[in-house]
mmCIF file of N, CA and C and ligand atoms in Angstrom:
data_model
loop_
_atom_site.group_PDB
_atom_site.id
_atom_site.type_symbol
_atom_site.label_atom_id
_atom_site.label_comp_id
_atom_site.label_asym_id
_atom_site.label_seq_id
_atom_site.Cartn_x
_atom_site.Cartn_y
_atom_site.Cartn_z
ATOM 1 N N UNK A 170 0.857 -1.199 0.000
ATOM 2 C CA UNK A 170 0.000 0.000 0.000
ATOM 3 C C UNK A 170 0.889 1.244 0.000
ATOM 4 N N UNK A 171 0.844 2.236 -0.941
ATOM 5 C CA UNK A 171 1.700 3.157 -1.005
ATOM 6 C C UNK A 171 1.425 4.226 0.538
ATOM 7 N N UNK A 172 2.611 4.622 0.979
ATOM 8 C CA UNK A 172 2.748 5.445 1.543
ATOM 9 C C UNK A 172 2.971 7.018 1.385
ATOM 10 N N UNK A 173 1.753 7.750 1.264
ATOM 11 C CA UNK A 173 2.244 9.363 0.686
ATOM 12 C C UNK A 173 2.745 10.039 1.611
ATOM 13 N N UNK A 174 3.247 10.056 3.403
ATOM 14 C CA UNK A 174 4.112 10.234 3.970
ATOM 15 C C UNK A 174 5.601 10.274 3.996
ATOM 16 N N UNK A 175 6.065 9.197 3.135
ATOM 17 C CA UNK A 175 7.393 8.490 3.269
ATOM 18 C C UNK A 175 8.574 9.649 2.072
ATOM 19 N N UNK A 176 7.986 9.650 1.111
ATOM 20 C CA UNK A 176 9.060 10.369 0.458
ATOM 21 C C UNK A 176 9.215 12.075 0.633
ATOM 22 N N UNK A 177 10.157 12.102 0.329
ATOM 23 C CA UNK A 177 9.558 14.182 -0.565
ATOM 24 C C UNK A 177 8.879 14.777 -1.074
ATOM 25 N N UNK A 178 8.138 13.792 -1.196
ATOM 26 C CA UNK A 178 6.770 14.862 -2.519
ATOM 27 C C UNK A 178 5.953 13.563 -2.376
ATOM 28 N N UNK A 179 4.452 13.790 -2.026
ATOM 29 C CA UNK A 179 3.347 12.652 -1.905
ATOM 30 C C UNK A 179 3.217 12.167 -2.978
ATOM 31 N N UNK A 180 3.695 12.251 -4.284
ATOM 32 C CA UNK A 180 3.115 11.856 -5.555
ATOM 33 C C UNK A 180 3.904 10.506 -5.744
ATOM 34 N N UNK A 181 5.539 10.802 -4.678
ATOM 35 C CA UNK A 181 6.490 9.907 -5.292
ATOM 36 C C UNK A 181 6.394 8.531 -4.804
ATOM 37 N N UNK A 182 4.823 8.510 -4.095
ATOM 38 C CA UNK A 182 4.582 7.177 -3.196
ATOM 39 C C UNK A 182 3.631 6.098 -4.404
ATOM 40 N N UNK A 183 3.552 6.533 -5.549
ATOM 41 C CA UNK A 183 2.569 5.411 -7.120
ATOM 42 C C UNK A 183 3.965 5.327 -7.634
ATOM 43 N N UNK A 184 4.015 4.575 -8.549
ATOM 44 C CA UNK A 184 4.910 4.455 -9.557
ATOM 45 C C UNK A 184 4.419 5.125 -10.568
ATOM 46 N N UNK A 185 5.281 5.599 -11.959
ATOM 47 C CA UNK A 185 4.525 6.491 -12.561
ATOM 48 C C UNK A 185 4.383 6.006 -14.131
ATOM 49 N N UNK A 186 3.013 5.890 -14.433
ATOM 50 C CA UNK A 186 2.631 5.316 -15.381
ATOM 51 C C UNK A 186 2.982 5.669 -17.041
ATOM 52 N N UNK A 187 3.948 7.122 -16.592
ATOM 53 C CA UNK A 187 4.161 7.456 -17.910
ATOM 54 C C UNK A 187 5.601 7.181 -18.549
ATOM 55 N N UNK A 188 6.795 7.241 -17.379
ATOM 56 C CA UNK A 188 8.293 6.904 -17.272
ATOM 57 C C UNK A 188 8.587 5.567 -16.713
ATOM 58 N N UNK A 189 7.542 5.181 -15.918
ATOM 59 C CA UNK A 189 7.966 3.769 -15.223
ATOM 60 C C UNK A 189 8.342 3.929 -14.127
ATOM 61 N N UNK A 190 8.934 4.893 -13.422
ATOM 62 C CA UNK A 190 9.704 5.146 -12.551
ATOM 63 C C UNK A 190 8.990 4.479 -11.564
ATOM 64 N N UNK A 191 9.769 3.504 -10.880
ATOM 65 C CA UNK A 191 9.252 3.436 -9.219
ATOM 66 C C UNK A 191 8.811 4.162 -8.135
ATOM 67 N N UNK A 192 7.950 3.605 -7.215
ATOM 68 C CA UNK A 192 7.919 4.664 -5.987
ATOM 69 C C UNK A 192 8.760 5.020 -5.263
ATOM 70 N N UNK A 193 9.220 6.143 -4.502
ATOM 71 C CA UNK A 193 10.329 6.755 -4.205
ATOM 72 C C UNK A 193 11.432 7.482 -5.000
ATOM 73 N N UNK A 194 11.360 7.265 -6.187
ATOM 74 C CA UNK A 194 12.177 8.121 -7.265
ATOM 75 C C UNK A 194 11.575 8.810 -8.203
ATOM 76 N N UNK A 195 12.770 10.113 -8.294
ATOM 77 C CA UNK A 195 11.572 11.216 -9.077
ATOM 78 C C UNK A 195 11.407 10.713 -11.131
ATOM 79 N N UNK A 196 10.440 11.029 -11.638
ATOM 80 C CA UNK A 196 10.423 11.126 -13.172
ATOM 81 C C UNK A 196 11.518 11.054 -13.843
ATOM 82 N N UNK A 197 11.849 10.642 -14.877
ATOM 83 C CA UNK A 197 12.956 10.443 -15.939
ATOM 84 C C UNK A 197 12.319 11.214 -17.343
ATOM 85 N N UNK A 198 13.233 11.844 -17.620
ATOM 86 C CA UNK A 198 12.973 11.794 -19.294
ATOM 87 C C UNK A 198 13.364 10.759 -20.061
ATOM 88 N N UNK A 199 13.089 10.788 -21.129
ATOM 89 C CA UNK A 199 13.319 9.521 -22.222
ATOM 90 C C UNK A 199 14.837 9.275 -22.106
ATOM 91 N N UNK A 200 15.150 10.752 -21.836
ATOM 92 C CA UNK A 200 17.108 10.543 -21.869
ATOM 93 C C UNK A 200 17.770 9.893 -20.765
ATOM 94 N N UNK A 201 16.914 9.628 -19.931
ATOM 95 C CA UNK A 201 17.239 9.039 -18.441
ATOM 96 C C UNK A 201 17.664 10.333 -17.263
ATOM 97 N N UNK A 202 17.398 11.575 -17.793
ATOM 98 C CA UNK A 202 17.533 12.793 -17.195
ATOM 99 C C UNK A 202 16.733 12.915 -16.019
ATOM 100 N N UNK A 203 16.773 13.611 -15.428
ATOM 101 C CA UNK A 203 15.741 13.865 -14.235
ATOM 102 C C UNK A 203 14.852 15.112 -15.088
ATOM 103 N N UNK A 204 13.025 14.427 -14.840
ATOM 104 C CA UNK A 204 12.123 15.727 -15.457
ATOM 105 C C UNK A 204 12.140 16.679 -14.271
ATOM 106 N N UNK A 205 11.829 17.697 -14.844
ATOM 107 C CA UNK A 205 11.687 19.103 -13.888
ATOM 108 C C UNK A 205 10.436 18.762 -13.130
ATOM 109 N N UNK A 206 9.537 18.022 -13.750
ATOM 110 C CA UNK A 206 8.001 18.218 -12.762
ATOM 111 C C UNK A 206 7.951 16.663 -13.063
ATOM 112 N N UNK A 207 6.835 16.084 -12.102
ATOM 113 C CA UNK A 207 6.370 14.681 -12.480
ATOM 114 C C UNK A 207 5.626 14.587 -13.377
ATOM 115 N N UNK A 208 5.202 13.232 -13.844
ATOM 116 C CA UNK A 208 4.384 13.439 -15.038
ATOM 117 C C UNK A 208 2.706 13.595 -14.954
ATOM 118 N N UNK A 209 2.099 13.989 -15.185
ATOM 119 C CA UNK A 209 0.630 14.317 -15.150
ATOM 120 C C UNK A 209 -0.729 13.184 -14.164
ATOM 121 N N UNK A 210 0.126 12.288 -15.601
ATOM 122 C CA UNK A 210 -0.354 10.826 -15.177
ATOM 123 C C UNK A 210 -0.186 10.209 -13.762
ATOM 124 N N UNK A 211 1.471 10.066 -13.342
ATOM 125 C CA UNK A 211 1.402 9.839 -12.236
ATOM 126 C C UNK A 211 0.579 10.972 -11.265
ATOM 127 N N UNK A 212 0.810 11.980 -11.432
ATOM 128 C CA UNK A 212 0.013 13.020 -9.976
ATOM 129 C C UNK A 212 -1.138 12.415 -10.359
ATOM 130 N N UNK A 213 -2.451 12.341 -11.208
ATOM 131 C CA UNK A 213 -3.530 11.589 -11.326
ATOM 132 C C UNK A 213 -3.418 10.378 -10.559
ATOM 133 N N UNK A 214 -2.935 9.613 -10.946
ATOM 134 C CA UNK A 214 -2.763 7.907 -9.814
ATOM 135 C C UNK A 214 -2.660 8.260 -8.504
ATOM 136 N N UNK A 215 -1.350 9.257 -8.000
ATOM 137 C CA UNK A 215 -1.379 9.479 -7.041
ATOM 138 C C UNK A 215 -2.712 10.177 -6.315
ATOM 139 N N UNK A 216 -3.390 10.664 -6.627
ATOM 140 C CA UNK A 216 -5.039 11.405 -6.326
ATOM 141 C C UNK A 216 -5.624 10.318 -6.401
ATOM 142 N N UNK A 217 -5.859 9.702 -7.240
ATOM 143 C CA UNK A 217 -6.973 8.815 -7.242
ATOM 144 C C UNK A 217 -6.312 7.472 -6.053
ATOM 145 N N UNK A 218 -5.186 6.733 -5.748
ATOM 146 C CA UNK A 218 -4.881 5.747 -5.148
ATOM 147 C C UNK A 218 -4.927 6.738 -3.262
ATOM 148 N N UNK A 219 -4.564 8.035 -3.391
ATOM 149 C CA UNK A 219 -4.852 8.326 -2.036
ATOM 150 C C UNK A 219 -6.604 8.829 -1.660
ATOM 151 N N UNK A 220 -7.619 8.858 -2.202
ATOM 152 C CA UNK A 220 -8.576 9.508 -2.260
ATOM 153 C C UNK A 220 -9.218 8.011 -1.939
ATOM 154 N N UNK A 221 -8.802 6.504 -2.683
ATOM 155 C CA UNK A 221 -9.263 5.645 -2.461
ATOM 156 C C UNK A 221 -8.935 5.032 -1.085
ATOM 157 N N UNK A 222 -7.502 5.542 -0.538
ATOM 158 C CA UNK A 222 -7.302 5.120 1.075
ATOM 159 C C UNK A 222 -7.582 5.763 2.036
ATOM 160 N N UNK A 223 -7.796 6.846 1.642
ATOM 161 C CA UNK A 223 -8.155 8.012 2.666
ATOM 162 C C UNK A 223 -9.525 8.625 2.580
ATOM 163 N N UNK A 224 -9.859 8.399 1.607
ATOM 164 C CA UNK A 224 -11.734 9.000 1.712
ATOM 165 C C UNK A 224 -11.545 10.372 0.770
ATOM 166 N N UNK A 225 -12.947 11.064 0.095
ATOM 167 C CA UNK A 225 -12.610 11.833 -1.071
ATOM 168 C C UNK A 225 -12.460 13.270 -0.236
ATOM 169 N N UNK A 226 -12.624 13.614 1.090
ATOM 170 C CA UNK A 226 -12.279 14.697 1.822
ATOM 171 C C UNK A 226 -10.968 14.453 2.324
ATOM 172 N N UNK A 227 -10.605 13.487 2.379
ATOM 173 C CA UNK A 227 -8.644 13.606 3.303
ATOM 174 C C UNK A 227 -7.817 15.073 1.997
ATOM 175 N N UNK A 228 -7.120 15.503 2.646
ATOM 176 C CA UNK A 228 -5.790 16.123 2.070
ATOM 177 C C UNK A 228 -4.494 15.969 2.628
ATOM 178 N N UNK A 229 -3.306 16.377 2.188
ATOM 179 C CA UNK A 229 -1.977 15.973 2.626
ATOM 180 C C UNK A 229 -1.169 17.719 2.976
ATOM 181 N N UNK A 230 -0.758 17.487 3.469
ATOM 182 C CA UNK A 230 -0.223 19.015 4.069
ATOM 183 C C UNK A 230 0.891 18.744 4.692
ATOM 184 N N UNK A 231 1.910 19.846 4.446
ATOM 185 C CA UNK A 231 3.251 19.845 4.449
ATOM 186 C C UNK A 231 3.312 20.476 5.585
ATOM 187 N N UNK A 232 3.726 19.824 6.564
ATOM 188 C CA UNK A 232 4.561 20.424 8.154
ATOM 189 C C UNK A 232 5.440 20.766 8.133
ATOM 190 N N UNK A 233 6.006 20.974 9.672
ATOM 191 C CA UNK A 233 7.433 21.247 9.912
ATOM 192 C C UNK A 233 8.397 19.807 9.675
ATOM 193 N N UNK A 234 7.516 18.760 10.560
ATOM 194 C CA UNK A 234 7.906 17.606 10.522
ATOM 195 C C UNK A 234 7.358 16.501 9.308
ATOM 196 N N UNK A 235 7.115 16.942 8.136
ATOM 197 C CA UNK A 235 7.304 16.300 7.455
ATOM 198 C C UNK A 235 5.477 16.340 6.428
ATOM 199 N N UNK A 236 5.281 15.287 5.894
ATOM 200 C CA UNK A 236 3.914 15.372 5.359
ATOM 201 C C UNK A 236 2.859 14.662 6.456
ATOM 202 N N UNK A 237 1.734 15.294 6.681
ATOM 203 C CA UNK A 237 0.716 14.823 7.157
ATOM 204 C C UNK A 237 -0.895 14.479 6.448
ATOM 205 N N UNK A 238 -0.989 14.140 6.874
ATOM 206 C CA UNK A 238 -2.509 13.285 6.432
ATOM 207 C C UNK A 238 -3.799 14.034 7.210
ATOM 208 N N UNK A 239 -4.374 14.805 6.737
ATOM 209 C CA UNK A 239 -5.772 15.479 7.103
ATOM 210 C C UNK A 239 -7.095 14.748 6.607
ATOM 211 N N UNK A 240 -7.777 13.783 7.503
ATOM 212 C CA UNK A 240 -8.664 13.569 6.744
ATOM 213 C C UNK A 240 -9.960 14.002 6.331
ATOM 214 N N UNK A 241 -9.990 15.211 6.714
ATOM 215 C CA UNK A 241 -11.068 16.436 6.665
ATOM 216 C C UNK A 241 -10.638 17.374 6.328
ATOM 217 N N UNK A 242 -9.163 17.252 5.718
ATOM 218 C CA UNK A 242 -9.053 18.769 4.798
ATOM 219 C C UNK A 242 -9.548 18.943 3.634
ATOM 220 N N UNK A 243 -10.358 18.038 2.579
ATOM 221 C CA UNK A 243 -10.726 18.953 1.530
ATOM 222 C C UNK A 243 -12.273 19.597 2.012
ATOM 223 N N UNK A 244 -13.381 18.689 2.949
ATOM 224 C CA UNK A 244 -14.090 18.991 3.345
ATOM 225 C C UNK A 244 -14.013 20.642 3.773
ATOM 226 N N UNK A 245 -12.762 20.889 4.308
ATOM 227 C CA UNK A 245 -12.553 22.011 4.744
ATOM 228 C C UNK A 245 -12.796 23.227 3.944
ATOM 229 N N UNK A 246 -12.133 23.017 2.957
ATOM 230 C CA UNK A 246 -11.477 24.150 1.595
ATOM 231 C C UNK A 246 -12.747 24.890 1.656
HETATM 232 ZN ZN1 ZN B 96 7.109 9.871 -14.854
#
C-alpha cells in the first residue's frame, strides 16, 4: 500500500505510469535525465490511489515535521 508520507513529494509514493519510474524516485525523461516536474499521469494515480485510502475529503499538508494526512481537509477548503 503506497505510503504518501514516506518520500519528498506525496506523488512519489505510485509508480509512474508514464516513465515507469518506481515509488520513491523522481520522473525520468526519455534521456534518463531527471524531469523538472512529475508526469501528469502519475500526480492523477497518485489522487486517485490516495482519495481511495483516505476518503474523497482527506488532504496531505506539508509540516514542519514532514507530510501529514488530514482527513477532513478537503471537506474544509
Ligand atoms: Zn514519470
Amino acid at each position: 500500500m503506497p505510503n504518501f508520507t514516506a518520500y519528498g513529494h506525496p506523488v512519489l509514493a505510485v509508480a509512474c505510469p508514464t516513465c515507469g519510474t518506481a515509488p520513491g524516485f523522481w520522473c525520468r525523461r526519455p534521456s534518463a535525465h531527471m524531469a523538472s516536474n512529475l508526469h501528469a499521469a502519475r500526480r492523477a494515480e497518485a489522487d486517485r490511489v490516495f482519495m481511495e485510502q483516505h476518503g474523497p475529503t482527506a488532504a496531505i499538508i506539508h509540516a514542519a515535521s514532514g507530510w501529514l494526512i488530514d482527513p477532513c481537509g478537503r471537506a474544509r477548503d
